[in-house]
Coordinates of C-alpha atoms (C1' of nucleotides) in Angstrom, one line a residue:
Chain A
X1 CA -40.8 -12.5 4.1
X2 CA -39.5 -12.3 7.6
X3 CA -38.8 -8.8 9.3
X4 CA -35.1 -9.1 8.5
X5 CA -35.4 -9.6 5.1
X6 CA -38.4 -6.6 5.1
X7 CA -35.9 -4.0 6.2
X8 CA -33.2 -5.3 3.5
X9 CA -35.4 -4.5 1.0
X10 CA -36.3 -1.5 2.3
X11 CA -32.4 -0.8 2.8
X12 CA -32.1 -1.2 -0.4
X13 CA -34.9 0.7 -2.4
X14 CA -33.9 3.4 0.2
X15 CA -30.4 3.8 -1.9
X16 CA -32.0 3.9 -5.2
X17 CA -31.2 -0.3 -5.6
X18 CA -33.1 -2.7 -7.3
X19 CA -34.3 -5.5 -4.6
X20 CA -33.0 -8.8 -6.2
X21 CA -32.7 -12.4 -4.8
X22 CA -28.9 -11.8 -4.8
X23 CA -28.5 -8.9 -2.7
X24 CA -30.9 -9.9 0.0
X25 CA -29.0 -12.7 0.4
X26 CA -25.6 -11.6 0.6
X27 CA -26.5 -9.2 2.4
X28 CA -28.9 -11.0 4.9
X29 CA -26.0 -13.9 4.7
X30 CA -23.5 -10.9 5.9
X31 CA -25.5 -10.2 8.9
X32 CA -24.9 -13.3 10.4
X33 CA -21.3 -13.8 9.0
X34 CA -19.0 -10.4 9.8
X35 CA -15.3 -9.9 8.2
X36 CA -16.6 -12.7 5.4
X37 CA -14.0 -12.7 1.9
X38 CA -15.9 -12.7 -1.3
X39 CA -15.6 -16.4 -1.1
X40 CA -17.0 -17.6 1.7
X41 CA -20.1 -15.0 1.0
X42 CA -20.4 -17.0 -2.7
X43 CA -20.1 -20.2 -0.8
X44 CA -23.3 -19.2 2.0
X45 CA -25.0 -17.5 -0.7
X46 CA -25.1 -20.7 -3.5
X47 CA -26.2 -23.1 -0.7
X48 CA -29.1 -20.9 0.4
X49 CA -30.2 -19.9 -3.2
X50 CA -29.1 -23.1 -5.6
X51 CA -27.6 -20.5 -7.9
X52 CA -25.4 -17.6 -8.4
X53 CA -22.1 -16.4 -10.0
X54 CA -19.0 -15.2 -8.4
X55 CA -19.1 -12.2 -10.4
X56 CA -22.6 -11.3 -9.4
X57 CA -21.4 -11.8 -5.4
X58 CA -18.4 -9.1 -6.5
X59 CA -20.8 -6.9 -8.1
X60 CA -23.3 -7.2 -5.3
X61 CA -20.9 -6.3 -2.2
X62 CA -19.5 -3.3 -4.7
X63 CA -23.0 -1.8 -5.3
X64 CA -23.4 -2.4 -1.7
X65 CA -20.3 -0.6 -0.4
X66 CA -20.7 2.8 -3.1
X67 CA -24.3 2.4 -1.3
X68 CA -22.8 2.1 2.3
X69 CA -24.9 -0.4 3.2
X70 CA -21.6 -2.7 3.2
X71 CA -18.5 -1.8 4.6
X72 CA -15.0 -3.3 3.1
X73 CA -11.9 -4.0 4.6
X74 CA -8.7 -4.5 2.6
X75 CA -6.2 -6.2 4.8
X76 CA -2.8 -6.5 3.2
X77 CA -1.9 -9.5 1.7
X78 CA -5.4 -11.4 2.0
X79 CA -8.8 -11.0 0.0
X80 CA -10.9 -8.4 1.1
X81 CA -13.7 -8.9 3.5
X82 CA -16.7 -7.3 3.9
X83 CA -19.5 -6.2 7.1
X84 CA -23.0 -4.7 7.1
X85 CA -22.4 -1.2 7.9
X86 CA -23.7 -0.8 11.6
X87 CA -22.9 3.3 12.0
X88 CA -20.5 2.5 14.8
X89 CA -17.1 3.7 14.5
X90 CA -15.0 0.1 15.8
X91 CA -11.8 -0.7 14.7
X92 CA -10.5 -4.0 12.9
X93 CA -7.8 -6.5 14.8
X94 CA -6.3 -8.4 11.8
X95 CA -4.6 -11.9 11.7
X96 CA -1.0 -11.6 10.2
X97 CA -1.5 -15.4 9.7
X98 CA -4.8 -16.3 8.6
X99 CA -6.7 -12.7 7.9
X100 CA -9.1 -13.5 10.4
X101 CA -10.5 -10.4 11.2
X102 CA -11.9 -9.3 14.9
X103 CA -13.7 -5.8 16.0
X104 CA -12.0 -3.8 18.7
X105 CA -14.0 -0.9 20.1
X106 CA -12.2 2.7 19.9
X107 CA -11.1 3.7 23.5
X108 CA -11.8 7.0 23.2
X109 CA -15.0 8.4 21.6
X110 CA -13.1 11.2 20.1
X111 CA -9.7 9.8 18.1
X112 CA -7.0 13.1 18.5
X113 CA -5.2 11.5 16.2
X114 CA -7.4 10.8 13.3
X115 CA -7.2 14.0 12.0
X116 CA -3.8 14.8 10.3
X117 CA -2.1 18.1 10.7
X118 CA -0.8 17.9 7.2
X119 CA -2.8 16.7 4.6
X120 CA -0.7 17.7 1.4
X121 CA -3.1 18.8 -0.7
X122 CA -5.2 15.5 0.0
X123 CA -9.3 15.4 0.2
X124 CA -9.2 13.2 2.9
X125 CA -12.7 11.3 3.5
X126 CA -12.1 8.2 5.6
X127 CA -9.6 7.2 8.5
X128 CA -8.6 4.0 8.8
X129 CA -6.8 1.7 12.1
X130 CA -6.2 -1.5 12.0
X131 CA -4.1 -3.4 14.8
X132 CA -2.1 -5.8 13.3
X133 CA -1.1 -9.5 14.9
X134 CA -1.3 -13.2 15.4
X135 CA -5.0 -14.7 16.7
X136 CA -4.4 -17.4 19.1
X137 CA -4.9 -20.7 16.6
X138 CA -2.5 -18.8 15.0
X139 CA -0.5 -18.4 17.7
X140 CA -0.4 -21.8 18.6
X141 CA -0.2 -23.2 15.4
X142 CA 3.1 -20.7 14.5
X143 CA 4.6 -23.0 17.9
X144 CA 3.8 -26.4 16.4
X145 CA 4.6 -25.4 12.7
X146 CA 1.7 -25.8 11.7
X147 CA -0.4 -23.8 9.0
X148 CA -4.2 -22.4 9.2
X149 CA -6.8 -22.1 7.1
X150 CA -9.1 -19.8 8.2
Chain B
X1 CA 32.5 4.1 -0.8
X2 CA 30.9 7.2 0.4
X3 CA 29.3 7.8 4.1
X4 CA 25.8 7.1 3.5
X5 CA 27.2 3.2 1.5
X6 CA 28.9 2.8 4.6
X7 CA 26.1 3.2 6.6
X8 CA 24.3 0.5 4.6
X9 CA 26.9 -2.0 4.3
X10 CA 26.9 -1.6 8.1
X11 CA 23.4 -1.9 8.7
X12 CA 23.0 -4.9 6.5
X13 CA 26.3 -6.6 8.8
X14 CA 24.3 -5.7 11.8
X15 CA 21.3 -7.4 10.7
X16 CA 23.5 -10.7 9.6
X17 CA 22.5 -10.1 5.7
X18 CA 25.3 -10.5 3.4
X19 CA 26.2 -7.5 1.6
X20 CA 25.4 -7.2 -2.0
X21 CA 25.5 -4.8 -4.9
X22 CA 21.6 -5.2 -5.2
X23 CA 20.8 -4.8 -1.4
X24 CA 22.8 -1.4 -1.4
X25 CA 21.2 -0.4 -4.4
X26 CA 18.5 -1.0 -3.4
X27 CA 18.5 0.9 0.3
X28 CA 20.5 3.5 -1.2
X29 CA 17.7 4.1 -3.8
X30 CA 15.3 4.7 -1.1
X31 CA 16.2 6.4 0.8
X32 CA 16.1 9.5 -2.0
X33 CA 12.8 7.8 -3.2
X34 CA 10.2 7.5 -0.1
X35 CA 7.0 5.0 -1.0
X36 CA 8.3 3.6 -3.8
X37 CA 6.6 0.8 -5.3
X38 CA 8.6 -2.6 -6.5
X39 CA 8.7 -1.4 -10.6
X40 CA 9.7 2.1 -9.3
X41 CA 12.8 0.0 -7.3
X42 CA 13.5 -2.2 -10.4
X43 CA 13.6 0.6 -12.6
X44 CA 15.8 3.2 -10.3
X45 CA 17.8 -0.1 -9.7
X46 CA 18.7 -1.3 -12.7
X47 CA 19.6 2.5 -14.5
X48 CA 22.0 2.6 -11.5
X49 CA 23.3 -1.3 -11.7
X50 CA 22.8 -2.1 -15.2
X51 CA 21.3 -5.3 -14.4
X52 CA 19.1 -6.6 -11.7
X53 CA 16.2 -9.0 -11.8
X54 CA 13.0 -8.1 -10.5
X55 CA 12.7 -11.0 -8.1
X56 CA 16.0 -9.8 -6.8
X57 CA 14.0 -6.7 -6.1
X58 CA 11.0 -8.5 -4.5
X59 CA 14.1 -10.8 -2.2
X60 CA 15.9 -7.8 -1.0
X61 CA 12.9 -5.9 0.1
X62 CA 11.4 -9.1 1.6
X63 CA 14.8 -9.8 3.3
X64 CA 14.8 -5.7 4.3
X65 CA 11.3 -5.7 6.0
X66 CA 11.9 -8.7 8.0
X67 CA 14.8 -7.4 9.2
X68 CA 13.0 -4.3 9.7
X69 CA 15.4 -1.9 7.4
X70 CA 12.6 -1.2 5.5
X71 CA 8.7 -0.7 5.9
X72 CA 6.4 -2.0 3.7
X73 CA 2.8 -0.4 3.2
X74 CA 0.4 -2.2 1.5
X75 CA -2.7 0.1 0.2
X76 CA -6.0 -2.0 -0.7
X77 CA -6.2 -2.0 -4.7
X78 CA -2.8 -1.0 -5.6
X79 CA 1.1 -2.2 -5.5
X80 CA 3.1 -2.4 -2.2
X81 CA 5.1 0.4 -1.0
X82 CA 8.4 0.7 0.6
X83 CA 10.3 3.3 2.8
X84 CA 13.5 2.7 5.0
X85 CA 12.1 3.0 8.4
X86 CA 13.4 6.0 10.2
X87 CA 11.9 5.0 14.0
X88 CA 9.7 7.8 13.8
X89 CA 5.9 7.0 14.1
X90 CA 4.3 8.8 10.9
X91 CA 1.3 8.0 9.5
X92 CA -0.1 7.8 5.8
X93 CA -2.2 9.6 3.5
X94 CA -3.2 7.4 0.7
X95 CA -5.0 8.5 -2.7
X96 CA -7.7 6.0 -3.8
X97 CA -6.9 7.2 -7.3
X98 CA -3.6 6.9 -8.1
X99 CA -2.4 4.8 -4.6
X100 CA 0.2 7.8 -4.1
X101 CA 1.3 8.2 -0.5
X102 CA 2.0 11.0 1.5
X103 CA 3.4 11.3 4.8
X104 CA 2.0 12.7 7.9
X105 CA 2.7 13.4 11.6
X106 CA 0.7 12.1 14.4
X107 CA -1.2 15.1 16.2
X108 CA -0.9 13.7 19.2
X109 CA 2.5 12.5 20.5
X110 CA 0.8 9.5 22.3
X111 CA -2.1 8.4 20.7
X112 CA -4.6 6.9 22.9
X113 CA -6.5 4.8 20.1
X114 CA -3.8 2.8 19.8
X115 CA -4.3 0.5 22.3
X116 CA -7.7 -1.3 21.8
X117 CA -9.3 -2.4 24.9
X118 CA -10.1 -6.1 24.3
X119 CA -7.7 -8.5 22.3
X120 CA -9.9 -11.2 21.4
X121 CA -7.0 -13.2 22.6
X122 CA -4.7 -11.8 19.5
X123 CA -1.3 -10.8 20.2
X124 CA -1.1 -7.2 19.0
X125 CA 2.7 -6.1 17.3
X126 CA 1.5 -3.3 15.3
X127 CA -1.6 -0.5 15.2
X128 CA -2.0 0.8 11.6
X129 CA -3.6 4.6 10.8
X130 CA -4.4 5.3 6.7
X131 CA -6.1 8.3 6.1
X132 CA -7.4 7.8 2.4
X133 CA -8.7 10.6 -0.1
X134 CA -7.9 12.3 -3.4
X135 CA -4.3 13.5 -3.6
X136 CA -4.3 16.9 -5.2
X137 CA -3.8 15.3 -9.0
X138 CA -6.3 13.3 -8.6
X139 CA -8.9 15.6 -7.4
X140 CA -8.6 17.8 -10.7
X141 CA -8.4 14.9 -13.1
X142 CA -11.5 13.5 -11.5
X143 CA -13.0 16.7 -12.2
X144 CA -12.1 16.5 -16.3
X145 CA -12.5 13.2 -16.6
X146 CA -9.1 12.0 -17.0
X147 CA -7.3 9.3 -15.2
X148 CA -4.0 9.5 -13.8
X149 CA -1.0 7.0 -13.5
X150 CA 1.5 7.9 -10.8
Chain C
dC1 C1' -48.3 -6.3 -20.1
dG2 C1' -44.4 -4.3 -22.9
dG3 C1' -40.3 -1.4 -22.9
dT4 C1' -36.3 0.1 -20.6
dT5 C1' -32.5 -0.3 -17.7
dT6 C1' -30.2 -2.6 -14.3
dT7 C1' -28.3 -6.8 -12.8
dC8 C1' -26.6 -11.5 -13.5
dT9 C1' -24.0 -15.2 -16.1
dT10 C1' -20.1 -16.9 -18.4
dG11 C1' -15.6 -16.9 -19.5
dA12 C1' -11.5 -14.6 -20.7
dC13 C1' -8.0 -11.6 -18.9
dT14 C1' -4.8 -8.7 -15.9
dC15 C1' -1.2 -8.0 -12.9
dA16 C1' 1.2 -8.0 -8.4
dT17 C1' 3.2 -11.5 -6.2
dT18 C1' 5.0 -16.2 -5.3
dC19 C1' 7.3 -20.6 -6.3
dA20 C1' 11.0 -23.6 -8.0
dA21 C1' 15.3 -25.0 -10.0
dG22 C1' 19.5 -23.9 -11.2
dT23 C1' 23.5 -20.5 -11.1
dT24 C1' 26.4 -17.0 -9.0
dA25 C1' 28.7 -14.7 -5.5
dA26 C1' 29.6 -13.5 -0.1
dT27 C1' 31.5 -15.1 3.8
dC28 C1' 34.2 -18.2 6.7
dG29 C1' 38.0 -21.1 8.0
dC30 C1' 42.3 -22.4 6.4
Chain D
dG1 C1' 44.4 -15.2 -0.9
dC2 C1' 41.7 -19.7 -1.8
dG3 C1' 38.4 -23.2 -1.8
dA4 C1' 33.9 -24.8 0.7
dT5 C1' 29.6 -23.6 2.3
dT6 C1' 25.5 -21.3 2.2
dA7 C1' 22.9 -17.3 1.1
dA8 C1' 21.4 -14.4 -3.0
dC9 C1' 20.2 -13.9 -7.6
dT10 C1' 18.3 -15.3 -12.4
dT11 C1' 14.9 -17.1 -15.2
dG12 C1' 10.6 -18.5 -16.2
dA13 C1' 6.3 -20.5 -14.9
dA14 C1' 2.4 -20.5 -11.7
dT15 C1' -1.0 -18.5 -8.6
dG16 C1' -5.1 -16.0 -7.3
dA17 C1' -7.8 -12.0 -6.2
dG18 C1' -9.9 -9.1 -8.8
dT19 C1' -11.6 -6.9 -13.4
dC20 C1' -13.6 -6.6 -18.0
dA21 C1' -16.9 -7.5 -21.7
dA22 C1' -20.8 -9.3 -24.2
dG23 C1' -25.0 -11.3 -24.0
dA24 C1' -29.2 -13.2 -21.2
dA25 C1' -32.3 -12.5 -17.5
dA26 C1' -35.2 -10.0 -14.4
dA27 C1' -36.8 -5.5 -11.8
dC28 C1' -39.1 -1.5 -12.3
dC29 C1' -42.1 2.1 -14.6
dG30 C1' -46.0 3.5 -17.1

DNA sequence: CGGTTTTCTTGACTCATTCAAGTTAATCGC
DNA sequence: GCGATTAACTTGAATGAGTCAAGAAAACCG
């Protein structure tokens, strides 16, 4: 067991979370693959292990994110995708096209604006900002009429 | 034809959309009934028309957002949303119960987050702020265990 | 090691949304 | 106003991410 994989299991006995063969792999799969759908995680996942279910890759990443050891983002219109939660407060640059997913640091430590004046009654316990747009395949690819895959 | 189905007809023309009983309806309808999801359209729609189909619905707000009549917010987990856009730069408080959606003023006039400092190469149209939380409902069904449809 | 509880597997199901083919109705030029 | 053209609408099937449910497997505790 490498040192990686040591301080996933700790990770995860820290939140109160059994330590299977499932979640160190998704989540050591995650740390190398950031903004990655359910999909692709299953995909990385059944190639290093031999074998595991979609389900269990869902009910991994959701026992993951109530632990907030993963963090999920729900762009509209594609799957979600998922990152190791690093503590750092970046911001997500989403691909109208092809979902792809890029980080943007926040320009200014302290947001003014992330904290409504009104909040109607809500319990508000997470800001979100995403910057919508095209990547540049996708860019290129909307010019020569072309569809992408990400 | 009253003032305000005037207005539509003329913003449709302006647009180059033809002018149809389902697309005034339909702007009409929203414009007393902010956020409404696609059923809550079809339903208003239809009491008012008598008959509509609910692909009509999904068309006219299609054909409305892209020519930017109408807005379309898309909260993770729940049914699209839909408000005539009014120019003005409000933000959204979402409830992760019941996917309700509340408006909310930006603090600052010019928000300084918005602008991330690196691209990765994307080209940027839009920056996004969601505040989620419990709406009010929500909070004190939580509390007694009972779950709430909006 | 045995019991208990969580996690994983399998497979069916939901539901918002999209697709496709055919019909209806706005708009344009006459 | 009236037919031709083209955009919208209707109906019904399909898609696909995600969820649910029941039983099997495997972590953890003593």
């Amino acid at each position: 067991m490498n040192n990686q994989t040591t301080a996933i299991t700790e990770e995860l006995r820290a939140r109160g979370l059994r330590v299977t063969a499932a979640r160190r792999a998704v989540l050591e799969w995650l740390v190398s693959h950031p903004h990655a759908t359910v999909e692709q995680v299953y995909l990385g996942v059944l190639r290093q292990l031999g074998t595991i279910s979609r389900q269990a890759v869902y009910d991994v990443l959701s026992a993951c994110v109530d632990a907030e050891l993963v963090r999920q983002i729900k762009p509209s219109g594609h799957p979600a995708r998922f990152e190791r939660r690093t503590g750092d407060n970046h911001h997500h640059l989403v691909c109208r096209g092809c979902g792809r997913i890029a980080d943007t640091d926040c320009h200014t430590s302290h947001a003014p604006c992330l904290s409504p004046s009104h909040d109607h009654g809500f319990e508000i316990d997470q800001a979100e900002v995403v910057f919508w747009g095209l990547c540049a395949a996708c860019q290129s690819n909307e010019r020569s009429g072309v569809d992408t895959v990400n």
